Amino acid sequence: MKTEQSFEFGELSAQDAVGSASESSYSPPGAVFGVSPPESSPRGGRNNRRRDRPSWVKVTYTPYFDGHLWRKYGQKKIKDAEYPRLYFRCSYRGDRQCLASKLLQQKNGDDPPLYEVTYTYEHTCGAPPVPFPDIVAEPPPASREGLVLRFDSPGGHGDAQMQQQQQGQYQPTSRSPFMMLSFGSSSQAHDQQPAFHSDMEAGSSSLPNEGMPAAAANGDGGMFSTWDSFTYDFDSHMHFGDHTHLPYNSNYDYDDY
DNA sequence: AGTATTTGACCCAC
DNA sequence: GTGGGTCAAATACT
């Protein structure tokens, strides 16, 4: 019970953290959304008001890896928000008229920043889940002062492109194929683990069946956040990237869609 | 050259 | 009227 579960890119469920999203935009877990929304004009949809759109909220540390391919189409500074809001839509929107979109809102400036992701509409593109990047731990030469994690894409082909890279106001506009995370031991709040314990609880998932191939959302009390998972493996040697488990490129036919 | 991202403007919902 | 969501031209990158 470890390596198998170690690849927990689970999202935290939204609870009180959904505060800003207010009642209108949050659908309770287990709710089934009416896919195939009215295909009226994307913009001036009188019969397609924002409030009527099915949407649900997730709070996660890894908003970019949710198993789908997104294309950013906007960014905006929100009045009361400290961080800008990022707008993404399904990459297959043009091809498959997939109206799925998501909205990213960074919630804090913690080391691993916490994001609130609001998804709107289910994916109708039928695209296979995007494989998660390979995560390889690269112990620093001398000290463990900055463990570097390398998110590498499984060098396949069908993985499209990892276009979900950071861009915020911090990251330089580089499109490196992998993302790096560093854990500075000096900034740890606890004795030895970076332990990112959020105030929210790992409750039920609010996501119908988004991206996550397995694990992830299973509010069974045994759900850890991504970072918790990292933490628990730090002791030994930490190795993720077991994407052989992912239902990718083995049973899915891109051409079939 | 093609494609994704950035960014300001536009338009709509509230 | 204001704030927020989307468009689209310009730009950046592969």
Short mmCIF file of C-alpha atoms (C1' of nucleotides) in Angstrom, two decimals:
data_model
loop_
_atom_site.label_atom_id
_atom_site.label_comp_id
_atom_site.label_asym_id
_atom_site.label_seq_id
_atom_site.Cartn_x
_atom_site.Cartn_y
_atom_site.Cartn_z
CA MET A 1 0.00 0.00 0.00
CA LYS A 2 2.23 2.66 -1.14
CA THR A 3 3.67 2.89 -4.55
CA GLU A 4 0.36 2.08 -5.95
CA GLN A 5 -1.29 4.88 -4.18
CA SER A 6 1.59 7.21 -4.30
CA PHE A 7 0.46 8.66 -7.53
CA GLU A 8 -2.28 10.55 -5.97
CA PHE A 9 -3.05 13.55 -8.00
CA GLY A 10 -6.15 13.89 -6.05
CA GLU A 11 -7.93 17.12 -5.77
CA LEU A 12 -9.22 18.50 -2.63
CA SER A 13 -12.84 18.94 -2.53
CA ALA A 14 -14.31 22.30 -2.27
CA GLN A 15 -16.18 23.07 0.82
CA ASP A 16 -16.07 26.26 2.66
CA ALA A 17 -13.24 27.13 0.40
CA VAL A 18 -15.86 27.58 -2.19
CA GLY A 19 -16.97 30.62 -0.44
CA SER A 20 -16.34 33.02 -3.20
CA ALA A 21 -18.07 30.80 -5.64
CA SER A 22 -21.25 31.15 -3.70
CA GLU A 23 -24.21 28.91 -3.93
CA SER A 24 -24.98 29.44 -7.52
CA SER A 25 -21.86 27.98 -8.99
CA TYR A 26 -21.34 25.02 -6.80
CA SER A 27 -23.04 21.76 -7.39
CA PRO A 28 -23.07 19.18 -4.69
CA PRO A 29 -21.05 16.04 -5.09
CA GLY A 30 -22.71 13.33 -6.99
CA ALA A 31 -24.78 15.70 -8.93
CA VAL A 32 -25.18 14.80 -12.51
CA PHE A 33 -24.95 17.59 -14.90
CA GLY A 34 -26.86 17.89 -18.02
CA VAL A 35 -24.28 17.48 -20.64
CA SER A 36 -24.88 18.81 -24.06
CA PRO A 37 -25.88 22.31 -23.24
CA PRO A 38 -27.89 24.37 -25.64
CA GLU A 39 -25.63 25.25 -28.45
CA SER A 40 -26.76 28.77 -28.83
CA SER A 41 -24.46 31.57 -29.60
CA PRO A 42 -21.45 31.39 -27.36
CA ARG A 43 -21.77 34.92 -26.36
CA GLY A 44 -25.13 36.49 -26.60
CA GLY A 45 -26.95 33.49 -25.26
CA ARG A 46 -30.06 34.95 -23.74
CA ASN A 47 -31.30 31.52 -22.93
CA ASN A 48 -27.90 30.53 -21.75
CA ARG A 49 -27.21 32.79 -18.86
CA ARG A 50 -24.15 32.32 -16.79
CA ARG A 51 -26.09 31.28 -13.79
CA ASP A 52 -27.75 28.53 -15.71
CA ARG A 53 -24.60 26.89 -16.81
CA PRO A 54 -23.68 23.72 -15.01
CA SER A 55 -20.56 24.25 -13.05
CA TRP A 56 -18.73 22.79 -10.15
CA VAL A 57 -15.79 23.80 -8.13
CA LYS A 58 -12.64 22.07 -7.12
CA VAL A 59 -9.85 23.19 -4.93
CA THR A 60 -6.53 21.77 -5.84
CA TYR A 61 -2.84 22.28 -5.85
CA THR A 62 -2.52 20.92 -9.32
CA PRO A 63 -5.05 22.72 -11.42
CA TYR A 64 -3.18 22.07 -14.60
CA PHE A 65 -3.27 18.32 -14.43
CA ASP A 66 -6.79 17.19 -14.50
CA GLY A 67 -6.63 14.81 -17.36
CA HIS A 68 -7.81 17.15 -20.02
CA LEU A 69 -6.25 19.37 -22.56
CA TRP A 70 -7.01 23.01 -22.06
CA ARG A 71 -6.30 26.09 -23.99
CA LYS A 72 -6.02 29.36 -22.27
CA TYR A 73 -8.09 32.07 -23.76
CA GLY A 74 -8.04 34.80 -21.23
CA GLN A 75 -6.81 36.21 -18.01
CA LYS A 76 -8.30 38.87 -15.89
CA LYS A 77 -7.68 40.69 -12.71
CA ILE A 78 -10.64 40.22 -10.50
CA LYS A 79 -11.72 43.01 -8.30
CA ASP A 80 -11.51 41.44 -4.90
CA ALA A 81 -9.13 38.73 -5.77
CA GLU A 82 -5.50 38.93 -5.01
CA TYR A 83 -4.53 36.94 -8.03
CA PRO A 84 -5.68 37.11 -11.59
CA ARG A 85 -8.22 34.68 -12.88
CA LEU A 86 -7.27 32.43 -15.74
CA TYR A 87 -9.69 31.18 -18.32
CA PHE A 88 -9.33 27.92 -20.16
CA ARG A 89 -11.45 26.05 -22.59
CA CYS A 90 -11.26 22.59 -23.99
CA SER A 91 -8.71 22.27 -26.73
CA TYR A 92 -11.19 20.32 -28.74
CA ARG A 93 -13.74 23.01 -28.72
CA GLY A 94 -13.43 23.66 -32.39
CA ASP A 95 -13.29 20.06 -33.43
CA ARG A 96 -15.88 18.58 -31.20
CA GLN A 97 -17.91 21.51 -30.10
CA CYS A 98 -16.89 20.70 -26.60
CA LEU A 99 -17.99 23.53 -24.41
CA ALA A 100 -16.10 22.46 -21.38
CA SER A 101 -14.20 25.25 -19.83
CA LYS A 102 -12.51 26.01 -16.61
CA LEU A 103 -11.61 29.01 -14.64
CA LEU A 104 -8.60 29.13 -12.41
CA GLN A 105 -8.38 31.28 -9.41
CA GLN A 106 -5.35 31.21 -7.22
CA LYS A 107 -6.40 31.43 -3.65
CA ASN A 108 -3.25 32.04 -1.73
CA GLY A 109 0.41 32.51 -2.08
CA ASP A 110 1.52 29.46 -0.23
CA ASP A 111 4.47 27.56 -1.42
CA PRO A 112 2.35 25.32 -3.46
CA PRO A 113 -0.33 27.81 -4.21
CA LEU A 114 -3.83 26.64 -3.78
CA TYR A 115 -6.21 27.06 -6.66
CA GLU A 116 -9.88 27.07 -6.98
CA VAL A 117 -10.96 25.65 -10.26
CA THR A 118 -14.43 26.18 -11.57
CA TYR A 119 -15.40 23.83 -14.32
CA THR A 120 -18.24 24.65 -16.60
CA TYR A 121 -19.95 22.04 -18.74
CA GLU A 122 -18.86 18.50 -19.06
CA HIS A 123 -16.53 17.43 -21.79
CA THR A 124 -18.38 16.31 -24.83
CA CYS A 125 -15.28 15.88 -26.88
CA GLY A 126 -14.76 12.35 -25.71
CA ALA A 127 -11.06 12.91 -25.68
CA PRO A 128 -9.05 10.37 -23.76
CA PRO A 129 -7.54 11.47 -20.53
CA VAL A 130 -4.25 13.17 -20.80
CA PRO A 131 -1.51 11.18 -19.16
CA PHE A 132 0.04 12.69 -16.19
CA PRO A 133 3.58 13.77 -16.46
CA ASP A 134 6.30 11.57 -15.30
CA ILE A 135 7.50 12.71 -11.98
CA VAL A 136 11.05 11.98 -11.17
CA ALA A 137 12.82 13.02 -8.09
CA GLU A 138 16.20 14.46 -8.58
CA PRO A 139 17.95 14.66 -5.28
CA PRO A 140 20.14 17.70 -5.13
CA PRO A 141 23.85 17.09 -5.27
CA ALA A 142 24.64 17.77 -1.69
CA SER A 143 21.90 18.68 0.67
CA ARG A 144 18.24 18.02 0.57
CA GLU A 145 17.58 21.64 0.63
CA GLY A 146 15.79 21.74 -2.58
CA LEU A 147 14.35 18.60 -3.86
CA VAL A 148 13.62 19.05 -7.47
CA LEU A 149 10.77 17.25 -9.01
CA ARG A 150 10.75 16.82 -12.68
CA PHE A 151 7.46 16.58 -14.41
CA ASP A 152 8.24 14.93 -17.63
CA SER A 153 5.77 13.94 -20.17
CA PRO A 154 5.78 10.29 -21.07
CA GLY A 155 7.55 11.01 -24.26
CA GLY A 156 4.83 9.51 -26.27
CA HIS A 157 3.24 11.14 -29.17
CA GLY A 158 -0.42 11.24 -28.63
CA ASP A 159 0.13 13.29 -25.57
CA ALA A 160 -0.56 16.33 -27.63
CA GLN A 161 1.44 18.92 -25.85
CA MET A 162 1.69 19.87 -22.29
CA GLN A 163 0.26 23.20 -22.91
CA GLN A 164 -0.85 23.61 -19.41
CA GLN A 165 2.11 25.43 -18.16
CA GLN A 166 2.22 28.15 -15.69
CA GLN A 167 2.30 31.66 -16.77
CA GLY A 168 1.16 33.67 -13.85
CA GLN A 169 2.97 36.76 -12.88
CA TYR A 170 5.77 34.78 -11.42
CA GLN A 171 6.75 32.33 -14.04
CA PRO A 172 8.78 33.62 -16.89
CA THR A 173 7.20 33.02 -20.20
CA SER A 174 9.13 29.94 -20.93
CA ARG A 175 7.51 26.84 -22.23
CA SER A 176 9.67 24.23 -20.74
CA PRO A 177 8.40 20.72 -21.20
CA PHE A 178 8.54 20.04 -17.57
CA MET A 179 7.68 21.78 -14.44
CA MET A 180 9.89 22.03 -11.47
CA LEU A 181 8.96 22.29 -7.92
CA SER A 182 11.31 22.99 -5.14
CA PHE A 183 10.80 22.42 -1.53
CA GLY A 184 12.90 24.63 0.58
CA SER A 185 13.49 22.98 3.87
CA SER A 186 14.15 26.32 5.42
CA SER A 187 10.63 27.40 4.93
CA GLN A 188 9.07 24.40 6.42
CA ALA A 189 6.56 25.03 9.04
CA HIS A 190 6.99 21.70 10.66
CA ASP A 191 9.83 19.64 11.88
CA GLN A 192 10.62 17.67 8.85
CA GLN A 193 7.81 17.53 6.42
CA PRO A 194 6.65 20.22 4.13
CA ALA A 195 3.22 18.97 5.01
CA PHE A 196 0.76 21.22 3.37
CA HIS A 197 -2.15 20.78 5.57
CA SER A 198 -4.95 22.87 4.42
CA ASP A 199 -7.81 23.85 6.58
CA MET A 200 -10.26 22.07 4.49
CA GLU A 201 -11.00 18.50 4.90
CA ALA A 202 -10.73 15.76 2.41
CA GLY A 203 -14.35 15.21 2.02
CA SER A 204 -16.37 14.14 -0.89
CA SER A 205 -15.41 15.00 -4.33
CA SER A 206 -17.42 17.47 -6.21
CA LEU A 207 -16.49 16.21 -9.55
CA PRO A 208 -18.73 13.93 -11.52
CA ASN A 209 -16.09 12.01 -13.38
CA GLU A 210 -13.60 14.49 -14.54
CA GLY A 211 -10.31 13.41 -15.94
CA MET A 212 -8.94 11.46 -13.09
CA PRO A 213 -8.43 7.95 -14.30
CA ALA A 214 -8.56 6.46 -10.87
CA ALA A 215 -7.82 7.24 -7.32
CA ALA A 216 -7.94 10.96 -6.89
CA ALA A 217 -11.44 11.63 -5.84
CA ASN A 218 -12.79 9.06 -3.56
CA GLY A 219 -13.79 10.81 -0.47
CA ASP A 220 -13.29 7.91 1.77
CA GLY A 221 -11.35 9.59 4.41
CA GLY A 222 -8.26 8.20 2.83
CA MET A 223 -7.76 10.93 0.40
CA PHE A 224 -4.62 12.91 0.43
CA SER A 225 -3.78 15.94 -1.44
CA THR A 226 -1.16 15.76 -4.06
CA TRP A 227 1.31 17.36 -1.81
CA ASP A 228 0.57 15.09 1.03
CA SER A 229 1.27 12.22 -1.23
CA PHE A 230 4.54 13.72 -2.17
CA THR A 231 5.38 14.18 1.37
CA TYR A 232 4.72 10.66 2.34
CA ASP A 233 7.08 9.37 -0.21
CA PHE A 234 9.81 11.73 0.55
CA ASP A 235 11.10 9.49 3.24
CA SER A 236 12.10 6.74 1.00
CA HIS A 237 13.01 7.89 -2.42
CA MET A 238 9.95 9.15 -4.07
CA HIS A 239 9.09 7.90 -7.44
CA PHE A 240 6.03 8.61 -9.36
CA GLY A 241 5.51 8.57 -12.99
CA ASP A 242 4.10 5.14 -13.08
CA HIS A 243 1.96 6.06 -15.95
CA THR A 244 1.78 2.54 -17.03
CA HIS A 245 -1.29 2.42 -14.90
CA LEU A 246 -2.94 5.12 -16.81
CA PRO A 247 -5.50 4.09 -19.28
CA TYR A 248 -3.56 5.84 -21.88
CA ASN A 249 -2.52 4.95 -25.35
CA SER A 250 -3.48 1.39 -24.83
CA ASN A 251 -7.17 1.32 -25.27
CA TYR A 252 -8.01 4.67 -26.57
CA ASP A 253 -8.35 5.46 -30.17
CA TYR A 254 -7.83 9.01 -30.99
CA ASP A 255 -9.07 8.41 -34.46
CA ASP A 256 -12.24 7.10 -33.11
CA TYR A 257 -13.23 10.45 -31.84
"C1'" DA B 1 4.79 28.34 -40.99
"C1'" DG B 2 1.73 26.85 -37.71
"C1'" DT B 3 -0.05 26.98 -33.23
"C1'" DA B 4 -0.57 28.51 -28.49
"C1'" DT B 5 -0.44 32.45 -25.38
"C1'" DT B 6 -0.87 37.24 -24.16
"C1'" DT B 7 -3.43 41.19 -23.59
"C1'" DG B 8 -6.61 44.93 -24.31
"C1'" DA B 9 -11.20 45.70 -25.86
"C1'" DC B 10 -15.77 44.46 -26.23
"C1'" DC B 11 -20.07 42.81 -24.60
"C1'" DC B 12 -23.15 40.83 -21.33
"C1'" DA B 13 -24.93 39.56 -16.79
"C1'" DC B 14 -25.84 41.13 -12.54
"C1'" DG C 1 -22.83 51.22 -13.92
"C1'" DT C 2 -19.57 47.81 -12.71
"C1'" DG C 3 -17.37 43.59 -12.84
"C1'" DG C 4 -16.57 39.54 -15.15
"C1'" DG C 5 -16.26 36.41 -19.33
"C1'" DT C 6 -14.96 36.07 -24.09
"C1'" DC C 7 -13.06 37.60 -28.42
"C1'" DA C 8 -9.47 38.48 -31.41
"C1'" DA C 9 -5.24 40.80 -32.97
"C1'" DA C 10 -0.62 40.72 -31.80
"C1'" DT C 11 3.04 38.27 -30.09
"C1'" DA C 12 5.88 34.36 -28.77
"C1'" DC C 13 7.42 29.94 -29.32
"C1'" DT C 14 8.30 25.40 -31.55
#
